Short mmCIF file of C-alpha atoms in Angstrom, two decimals:
data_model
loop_
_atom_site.label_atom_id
_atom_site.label_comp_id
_atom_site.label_asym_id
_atom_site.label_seq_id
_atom_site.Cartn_x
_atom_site.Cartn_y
_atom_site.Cartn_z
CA UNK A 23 27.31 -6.35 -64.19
CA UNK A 24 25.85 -2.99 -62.51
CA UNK A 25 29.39 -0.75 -63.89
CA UNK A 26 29.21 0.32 -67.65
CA UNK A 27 29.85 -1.10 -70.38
CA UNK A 28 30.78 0.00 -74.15
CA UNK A 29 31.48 -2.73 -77.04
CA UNK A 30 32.35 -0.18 -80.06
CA UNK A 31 32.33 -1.38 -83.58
CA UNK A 32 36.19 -2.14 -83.76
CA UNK A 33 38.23 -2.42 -86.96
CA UNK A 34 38.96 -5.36 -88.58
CA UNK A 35 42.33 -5.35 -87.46
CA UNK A 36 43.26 -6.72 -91.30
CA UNK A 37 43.88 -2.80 -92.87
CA UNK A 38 41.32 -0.50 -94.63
CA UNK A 39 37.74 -1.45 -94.96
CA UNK A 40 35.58 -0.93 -97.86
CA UNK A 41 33.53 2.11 -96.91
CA UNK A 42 31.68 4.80 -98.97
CA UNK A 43 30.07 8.75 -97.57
CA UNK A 44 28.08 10.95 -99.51
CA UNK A 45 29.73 14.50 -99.16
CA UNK A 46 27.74 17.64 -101.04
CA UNK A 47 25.58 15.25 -103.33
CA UNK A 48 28.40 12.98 -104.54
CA UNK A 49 29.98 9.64 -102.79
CA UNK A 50 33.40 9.22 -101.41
CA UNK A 51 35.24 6.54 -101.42
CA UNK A 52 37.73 4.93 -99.24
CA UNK A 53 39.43 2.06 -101.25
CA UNK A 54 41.19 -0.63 -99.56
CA UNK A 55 44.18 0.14 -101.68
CA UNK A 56 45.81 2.18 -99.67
CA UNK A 57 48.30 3.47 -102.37
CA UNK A 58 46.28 5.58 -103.30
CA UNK A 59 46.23 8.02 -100.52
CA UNK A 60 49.95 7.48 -100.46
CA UNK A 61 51.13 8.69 -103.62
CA UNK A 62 48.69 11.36 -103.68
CA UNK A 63 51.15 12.92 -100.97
CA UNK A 64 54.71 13.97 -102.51
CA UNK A 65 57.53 12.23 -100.18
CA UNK A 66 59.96 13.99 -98.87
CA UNK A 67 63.50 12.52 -98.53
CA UNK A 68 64.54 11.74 -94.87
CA UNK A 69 67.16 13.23 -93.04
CA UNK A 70 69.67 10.79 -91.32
CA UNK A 71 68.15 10.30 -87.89
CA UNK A 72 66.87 7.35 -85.81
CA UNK A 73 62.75 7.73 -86.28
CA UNK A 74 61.03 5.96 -83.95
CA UNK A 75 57.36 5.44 -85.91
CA UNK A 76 54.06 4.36 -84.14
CA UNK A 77 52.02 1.70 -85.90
CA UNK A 78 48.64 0.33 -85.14
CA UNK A 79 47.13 -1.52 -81.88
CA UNK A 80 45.00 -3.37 -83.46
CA UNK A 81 43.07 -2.01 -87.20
CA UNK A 82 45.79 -1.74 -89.52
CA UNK A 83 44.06 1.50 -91.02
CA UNK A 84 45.03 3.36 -88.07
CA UNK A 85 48.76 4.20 -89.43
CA UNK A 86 49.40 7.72 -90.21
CA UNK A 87 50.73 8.73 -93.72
CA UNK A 88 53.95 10.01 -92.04
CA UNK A 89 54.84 6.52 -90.79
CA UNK A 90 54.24 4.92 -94.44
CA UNK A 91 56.26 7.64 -96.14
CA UNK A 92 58.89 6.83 -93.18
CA UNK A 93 59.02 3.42 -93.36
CA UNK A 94 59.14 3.21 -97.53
CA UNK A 95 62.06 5.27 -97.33
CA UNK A 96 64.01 4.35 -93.92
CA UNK A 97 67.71 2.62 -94.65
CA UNK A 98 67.27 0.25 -92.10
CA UNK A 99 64.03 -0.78 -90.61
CA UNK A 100 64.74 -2.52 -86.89
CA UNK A 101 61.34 -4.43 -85.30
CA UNK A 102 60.32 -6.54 -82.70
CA UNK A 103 58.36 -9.10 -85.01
CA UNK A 104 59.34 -9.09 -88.69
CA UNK A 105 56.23 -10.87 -89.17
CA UNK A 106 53.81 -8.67 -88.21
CA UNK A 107 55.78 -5.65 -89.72
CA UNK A 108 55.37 -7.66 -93.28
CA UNK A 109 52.02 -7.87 -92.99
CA UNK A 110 51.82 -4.00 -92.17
CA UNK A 111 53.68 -3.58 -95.08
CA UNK A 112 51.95 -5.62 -97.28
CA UNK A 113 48.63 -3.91 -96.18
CA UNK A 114 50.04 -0.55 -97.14
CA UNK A 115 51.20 -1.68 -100.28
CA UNK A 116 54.78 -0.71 -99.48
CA UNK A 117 57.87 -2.90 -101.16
CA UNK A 118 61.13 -3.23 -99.24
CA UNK A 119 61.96 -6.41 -100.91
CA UNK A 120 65.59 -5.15 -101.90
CA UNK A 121 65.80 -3.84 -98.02
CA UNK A 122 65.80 -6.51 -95.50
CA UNK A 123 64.06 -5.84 -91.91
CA UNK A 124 66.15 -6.44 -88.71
CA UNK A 125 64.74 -8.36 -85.58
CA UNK A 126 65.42 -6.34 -82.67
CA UNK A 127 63.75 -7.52 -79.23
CA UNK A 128 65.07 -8.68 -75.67
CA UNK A 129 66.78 -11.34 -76.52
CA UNK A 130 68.95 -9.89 -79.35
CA UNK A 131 68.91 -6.05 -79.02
CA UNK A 132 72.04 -6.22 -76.84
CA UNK A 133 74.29 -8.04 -79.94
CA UNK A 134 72.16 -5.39 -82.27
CA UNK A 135 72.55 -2.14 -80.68
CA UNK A 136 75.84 -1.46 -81.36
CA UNK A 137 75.66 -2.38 -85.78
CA UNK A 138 72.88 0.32 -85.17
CA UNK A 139 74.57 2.91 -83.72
CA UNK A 140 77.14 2.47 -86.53
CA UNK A 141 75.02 2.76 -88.84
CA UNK A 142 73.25 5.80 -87.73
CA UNK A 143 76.96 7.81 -87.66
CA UNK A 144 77.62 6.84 -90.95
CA UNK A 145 74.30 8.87 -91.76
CA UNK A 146 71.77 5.74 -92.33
CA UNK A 147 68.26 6.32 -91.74
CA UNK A 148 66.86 4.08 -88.96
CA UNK A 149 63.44 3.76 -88.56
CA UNK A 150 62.44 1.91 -85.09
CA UNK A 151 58.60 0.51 -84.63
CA UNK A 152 57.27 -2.12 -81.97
CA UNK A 153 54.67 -4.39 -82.83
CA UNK A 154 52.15 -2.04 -81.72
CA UNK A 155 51.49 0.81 -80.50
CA UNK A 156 54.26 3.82 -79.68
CA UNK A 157 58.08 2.52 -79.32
CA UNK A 158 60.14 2.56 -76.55
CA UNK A 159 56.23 2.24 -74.46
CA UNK A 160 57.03 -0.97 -72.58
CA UNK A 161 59.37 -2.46 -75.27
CA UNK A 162 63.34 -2.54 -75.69
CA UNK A 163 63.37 0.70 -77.73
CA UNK A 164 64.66 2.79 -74.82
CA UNK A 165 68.14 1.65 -74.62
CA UNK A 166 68.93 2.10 -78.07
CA UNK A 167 67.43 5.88 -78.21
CA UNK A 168 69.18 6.18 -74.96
CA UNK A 169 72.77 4.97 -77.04
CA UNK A 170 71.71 7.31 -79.85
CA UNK A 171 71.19 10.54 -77.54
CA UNK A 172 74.85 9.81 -75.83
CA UNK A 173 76.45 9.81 -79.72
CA UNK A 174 74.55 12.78 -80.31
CA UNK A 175 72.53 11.42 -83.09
CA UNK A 176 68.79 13.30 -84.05
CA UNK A 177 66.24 11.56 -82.72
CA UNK A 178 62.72 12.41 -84.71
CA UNK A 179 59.35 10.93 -82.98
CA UNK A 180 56.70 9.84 -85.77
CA UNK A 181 53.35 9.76 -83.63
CA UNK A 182 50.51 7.94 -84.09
CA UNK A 183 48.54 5.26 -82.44
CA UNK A 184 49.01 4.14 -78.49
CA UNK A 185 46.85 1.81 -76.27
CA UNK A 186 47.66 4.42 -73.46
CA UNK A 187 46.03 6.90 -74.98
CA UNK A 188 43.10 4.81 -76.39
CA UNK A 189 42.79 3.19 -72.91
CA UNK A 190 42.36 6.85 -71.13
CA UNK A 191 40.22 8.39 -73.61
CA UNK A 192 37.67 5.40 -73.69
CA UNK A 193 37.85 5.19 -69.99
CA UNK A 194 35.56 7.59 -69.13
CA UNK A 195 37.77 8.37 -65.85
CA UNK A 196 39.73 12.16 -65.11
CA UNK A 197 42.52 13.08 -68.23
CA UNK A 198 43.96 16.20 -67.17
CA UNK A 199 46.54 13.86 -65.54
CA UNK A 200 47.54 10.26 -65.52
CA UNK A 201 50.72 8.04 -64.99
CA UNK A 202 51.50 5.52 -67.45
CA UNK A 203 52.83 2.41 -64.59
CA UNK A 204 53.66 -0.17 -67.36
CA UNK A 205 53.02 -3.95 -66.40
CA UNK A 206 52.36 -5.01 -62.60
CA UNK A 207 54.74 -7.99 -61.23
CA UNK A 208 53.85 -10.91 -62.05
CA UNK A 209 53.33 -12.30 -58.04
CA UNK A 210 50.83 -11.28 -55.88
CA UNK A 211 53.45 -10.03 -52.89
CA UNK A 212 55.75 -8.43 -55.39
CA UNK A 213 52.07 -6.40 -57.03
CA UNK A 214 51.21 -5.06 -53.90
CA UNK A 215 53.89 -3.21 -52.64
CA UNK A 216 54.35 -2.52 -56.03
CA UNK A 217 50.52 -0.80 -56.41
CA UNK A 218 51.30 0.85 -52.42
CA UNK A 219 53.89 2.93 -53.85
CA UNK A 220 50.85 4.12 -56.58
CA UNK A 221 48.37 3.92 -54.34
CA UNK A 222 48.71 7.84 -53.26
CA UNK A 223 49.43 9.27 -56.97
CA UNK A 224 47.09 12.21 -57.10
CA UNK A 225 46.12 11.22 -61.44
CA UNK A 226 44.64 8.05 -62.89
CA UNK A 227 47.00 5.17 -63.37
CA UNK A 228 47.43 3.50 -66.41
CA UNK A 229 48.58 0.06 -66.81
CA UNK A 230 48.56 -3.30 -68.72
CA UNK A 231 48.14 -6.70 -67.83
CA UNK A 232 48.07 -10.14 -69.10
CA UNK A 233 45.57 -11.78 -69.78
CA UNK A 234 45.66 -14.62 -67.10
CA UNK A 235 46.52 -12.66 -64.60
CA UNK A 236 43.83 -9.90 -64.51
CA UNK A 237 41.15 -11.34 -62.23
CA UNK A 238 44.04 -11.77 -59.35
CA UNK A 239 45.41 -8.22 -60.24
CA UNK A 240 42.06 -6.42 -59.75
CA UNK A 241 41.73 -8.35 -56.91
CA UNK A 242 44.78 -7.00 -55.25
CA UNK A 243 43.99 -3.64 -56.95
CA UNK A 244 40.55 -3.48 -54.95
CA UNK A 245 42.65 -4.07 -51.75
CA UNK A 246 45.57 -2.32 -52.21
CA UNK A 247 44.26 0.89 -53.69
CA UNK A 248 40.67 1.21 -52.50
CA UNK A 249 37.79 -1.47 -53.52
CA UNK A 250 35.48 1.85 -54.28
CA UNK A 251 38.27 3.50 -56.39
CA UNK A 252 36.54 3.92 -60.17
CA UNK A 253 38.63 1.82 -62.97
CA UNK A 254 38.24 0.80 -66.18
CA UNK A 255 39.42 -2.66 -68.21
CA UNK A 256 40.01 -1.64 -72.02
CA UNK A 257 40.50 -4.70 -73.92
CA UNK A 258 41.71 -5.47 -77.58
CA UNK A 259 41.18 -1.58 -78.48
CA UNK A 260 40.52 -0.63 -82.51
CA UNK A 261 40.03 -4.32 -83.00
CA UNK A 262 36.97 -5.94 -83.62
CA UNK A 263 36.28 -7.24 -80.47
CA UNK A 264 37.08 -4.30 -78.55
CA UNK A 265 35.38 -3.74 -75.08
CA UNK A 266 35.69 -1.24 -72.28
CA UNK A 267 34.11 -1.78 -68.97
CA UNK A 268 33.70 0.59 -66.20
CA UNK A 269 33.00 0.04 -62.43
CA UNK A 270 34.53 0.06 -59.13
CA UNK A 271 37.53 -2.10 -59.03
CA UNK A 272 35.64 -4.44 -56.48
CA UNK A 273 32.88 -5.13 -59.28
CA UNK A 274 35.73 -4.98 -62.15
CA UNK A 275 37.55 -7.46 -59.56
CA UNK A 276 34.55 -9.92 -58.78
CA UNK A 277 33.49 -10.31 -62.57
CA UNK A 278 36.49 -10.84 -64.10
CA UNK A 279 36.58 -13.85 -61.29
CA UNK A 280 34.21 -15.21 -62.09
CA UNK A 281 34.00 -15.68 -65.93
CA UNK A 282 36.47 -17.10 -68.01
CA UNK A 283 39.76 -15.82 -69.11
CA UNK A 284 39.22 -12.84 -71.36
CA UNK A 285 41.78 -12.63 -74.31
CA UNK A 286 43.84 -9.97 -76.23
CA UNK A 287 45.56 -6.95 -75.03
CA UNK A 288 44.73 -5.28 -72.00
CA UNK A 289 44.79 -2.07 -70.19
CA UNK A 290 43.49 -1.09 -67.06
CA UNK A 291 42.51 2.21 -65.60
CA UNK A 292 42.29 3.60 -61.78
CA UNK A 293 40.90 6.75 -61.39
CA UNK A 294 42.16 9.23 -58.72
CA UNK A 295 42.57 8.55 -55.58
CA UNK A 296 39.27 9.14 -53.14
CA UNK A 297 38.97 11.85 -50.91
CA UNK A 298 39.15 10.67 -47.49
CA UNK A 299 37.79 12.15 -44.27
CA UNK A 300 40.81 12.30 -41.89
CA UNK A 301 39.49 10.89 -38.88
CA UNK A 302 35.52 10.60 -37.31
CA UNK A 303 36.05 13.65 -35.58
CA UNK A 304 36.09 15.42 -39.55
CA UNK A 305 33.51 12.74 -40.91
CA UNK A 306 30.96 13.63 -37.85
CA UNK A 307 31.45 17.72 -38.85
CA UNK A 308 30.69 16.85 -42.20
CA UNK A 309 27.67 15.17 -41.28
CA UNK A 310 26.24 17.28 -39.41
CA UNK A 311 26.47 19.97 -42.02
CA UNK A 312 24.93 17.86 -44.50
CA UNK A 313 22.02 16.43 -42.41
CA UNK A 314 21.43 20.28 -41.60
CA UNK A 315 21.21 21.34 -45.45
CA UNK A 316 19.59 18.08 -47.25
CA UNK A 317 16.07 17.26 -47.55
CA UNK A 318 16.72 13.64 -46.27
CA UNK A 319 19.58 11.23 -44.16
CA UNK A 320 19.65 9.71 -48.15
CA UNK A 321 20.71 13.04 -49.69
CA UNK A 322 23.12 14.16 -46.31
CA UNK A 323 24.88 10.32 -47.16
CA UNK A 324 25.05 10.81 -51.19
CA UNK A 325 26.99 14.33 -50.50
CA UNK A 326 29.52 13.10 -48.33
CA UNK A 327 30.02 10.45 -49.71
CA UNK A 328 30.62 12.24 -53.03
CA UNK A 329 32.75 14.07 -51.08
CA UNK A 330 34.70 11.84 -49.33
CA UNK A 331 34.87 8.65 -51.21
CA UNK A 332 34.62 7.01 -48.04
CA UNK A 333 32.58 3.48 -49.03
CA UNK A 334 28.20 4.40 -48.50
CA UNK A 335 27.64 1.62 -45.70
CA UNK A 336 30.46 2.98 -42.88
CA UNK A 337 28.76 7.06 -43.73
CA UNK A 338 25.07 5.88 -43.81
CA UNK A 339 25.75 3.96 -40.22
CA UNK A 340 27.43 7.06 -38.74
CA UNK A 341 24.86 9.39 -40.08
CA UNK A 342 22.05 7.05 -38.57
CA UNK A 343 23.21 7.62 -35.45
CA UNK A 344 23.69 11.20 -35.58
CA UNK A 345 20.62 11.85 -36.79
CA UNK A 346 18.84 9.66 -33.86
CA UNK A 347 20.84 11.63 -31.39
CA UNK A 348 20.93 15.01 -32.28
CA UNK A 349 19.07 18.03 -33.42
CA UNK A 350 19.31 16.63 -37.36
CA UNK A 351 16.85 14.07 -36.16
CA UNK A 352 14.07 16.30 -36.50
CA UNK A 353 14.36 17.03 -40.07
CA UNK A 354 11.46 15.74 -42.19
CA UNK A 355 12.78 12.58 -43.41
CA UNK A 356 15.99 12.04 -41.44
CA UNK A 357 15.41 8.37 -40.96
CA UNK A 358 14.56 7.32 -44.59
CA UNK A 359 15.91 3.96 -45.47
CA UNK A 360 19.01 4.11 -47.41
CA UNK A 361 18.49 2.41 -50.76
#
């Protein structure tokens, strides 16, 4: 494909790897017991609170020491999959055997909200996590925060890892500011008026997807919001097969057509909307300036194109015919083939 491309060495996704540095003559270690950096920090007792605690996309390695001391210590520990919690658990070397974990998702969270909330006003420490990433990011944490806020109960954010964050900073596309848009509708009619409302959001948009429905969602992304608009597909990020490609979403759109159904999480990236001439009247102006100050009818295209984001074939048409019909025409160069 002609966008770019980065594969990064990913993370086993299975906790620490082995992995030794030399550091002022001597060798450091990192074990894969991970006990040992934990104990080496002194915890400190929790106060009552509901702690919402990130935990890892992907490479179990990625969780901070504040969530491990958190979740060692929490009361109650409420998560989406008590499977995958075990096994971060496990990793960590952290024992809640005489503490049991409660399932909170969708179909449940209504029946367990309230036994929370009780619990929390009799002073319990809650700890909330998802099964990846940041809570209450696209998963039924925001209800029960919401419950906890009305009863006037602390709230106390444990940060650490997020695929929005590792999405925008591996996109390569403008961070100063973005809008987290969550997942698209399912159906191609409901995703486009949905992506219209977007479409004029002056910051890059930030959003996942499923797997089997990406190749139809850049599709409608390349017509909704602009076919020359720069994006970015991050894919099962910090694992070991993580990828990031960037390109137009009409090249994003067209590859992911035709090859096979990629796998693992997802999040795509639009950049900015594209500056747009206003009419031809504006578009003809800025040609002419251009064709007056370039060295060539190639360069005069490339700046205002740059400038207006308006897509190379409709400019390089419109500044052929200028340049055949006015004064521009003279320049050394004005009628080099476009390439």
């Amino acid at each position: 494909m002609k966008g770019s491309r980065s594969t990064p060495v990913g993370g086993t996704g299975k906790g620490f790897d082995a992995a030794t540095s030399d550091q002022e003559g001597g060798t450091a270690k990192l074990a894969t017991d991970t006990k040992l950096l934990r104990f080496e920090t002194p915890l400190r007792p929790l106060d009552p609170a509901l702690y919402l605690v990130a935990c890892p996309i992907g490479n179990l390695a990625d969780v901070t020491l504040r969530a491990l001391s958190t979740l060692a210590q929490c009361d109650l520990l409420v998560c989406e999959d008590t499977r995958y919690t075990r096994r971060l658990l496990q990793a960590h070397g952290l024992d809640r055997s005489d503490r049991s974990l409660i399932a909170y998702h969708e179909h449940n969270a209504a029946r367990v909200r309230p036994k929370l909330i009780e619990a929390l006003k009799r002073g319990e420490t809650v700890a909330l996590v998802s099964d990846a990433g940041t809570p209450l990011v696209s998963d039924p944490g925001f209800k029960l925060a919401r419950l906890a806020v009305e009863a006037g109960i602390r709230i106390v954010p444990v940060p650490g890892p997020s695929a929005v964050l590792a999405g925008l900073v591996a996109a390569g596309l403008p961070s100063d500011r973005f809008c987290f848009a969550g997942f698209p509708p399912p159906k191609s009619a409901a995703r486009r008026r949905w992506l219209a409302e977007l479409k004029p959001v002056p910051a890059t948009l930030i959003l996942f997807e499923a797997p089997q429905r990406l190749a139809a969602s850049l599709a409608d992304m390349a017509e909704v919001l602009g076919a020359a608009r720069q994006a970015a597909v991050a894919r099962e990020l910090t694992k070991l097969f993580e990828e990031v490609r960037r390109a137009p979403l009409s090249e994003l759109a067209a590859d992911y057509a035709a090859e096979e159904r990629p796998k693992g999480e997802i999040v795509v990236l639009v950049g900015p909307p594209l500056a747009e001439a206003t009419d031809a009247a504006s578009l003809d102006s800025a040609l002419r300036t251009a064709l007056a100050t370039s060295a060539s009818l190639k360069d005069a295209v490339q700046a205002v194109q740059t400038a207006t984001g308006l897509p190379r074939k409709q400019i390089y048409g419109r500044a052929l015919a200028l340049s055949q019909s006015g004064p521009a025409s003279d320049m050394e160069g004005g009628r080099d083939a476009d390439s």
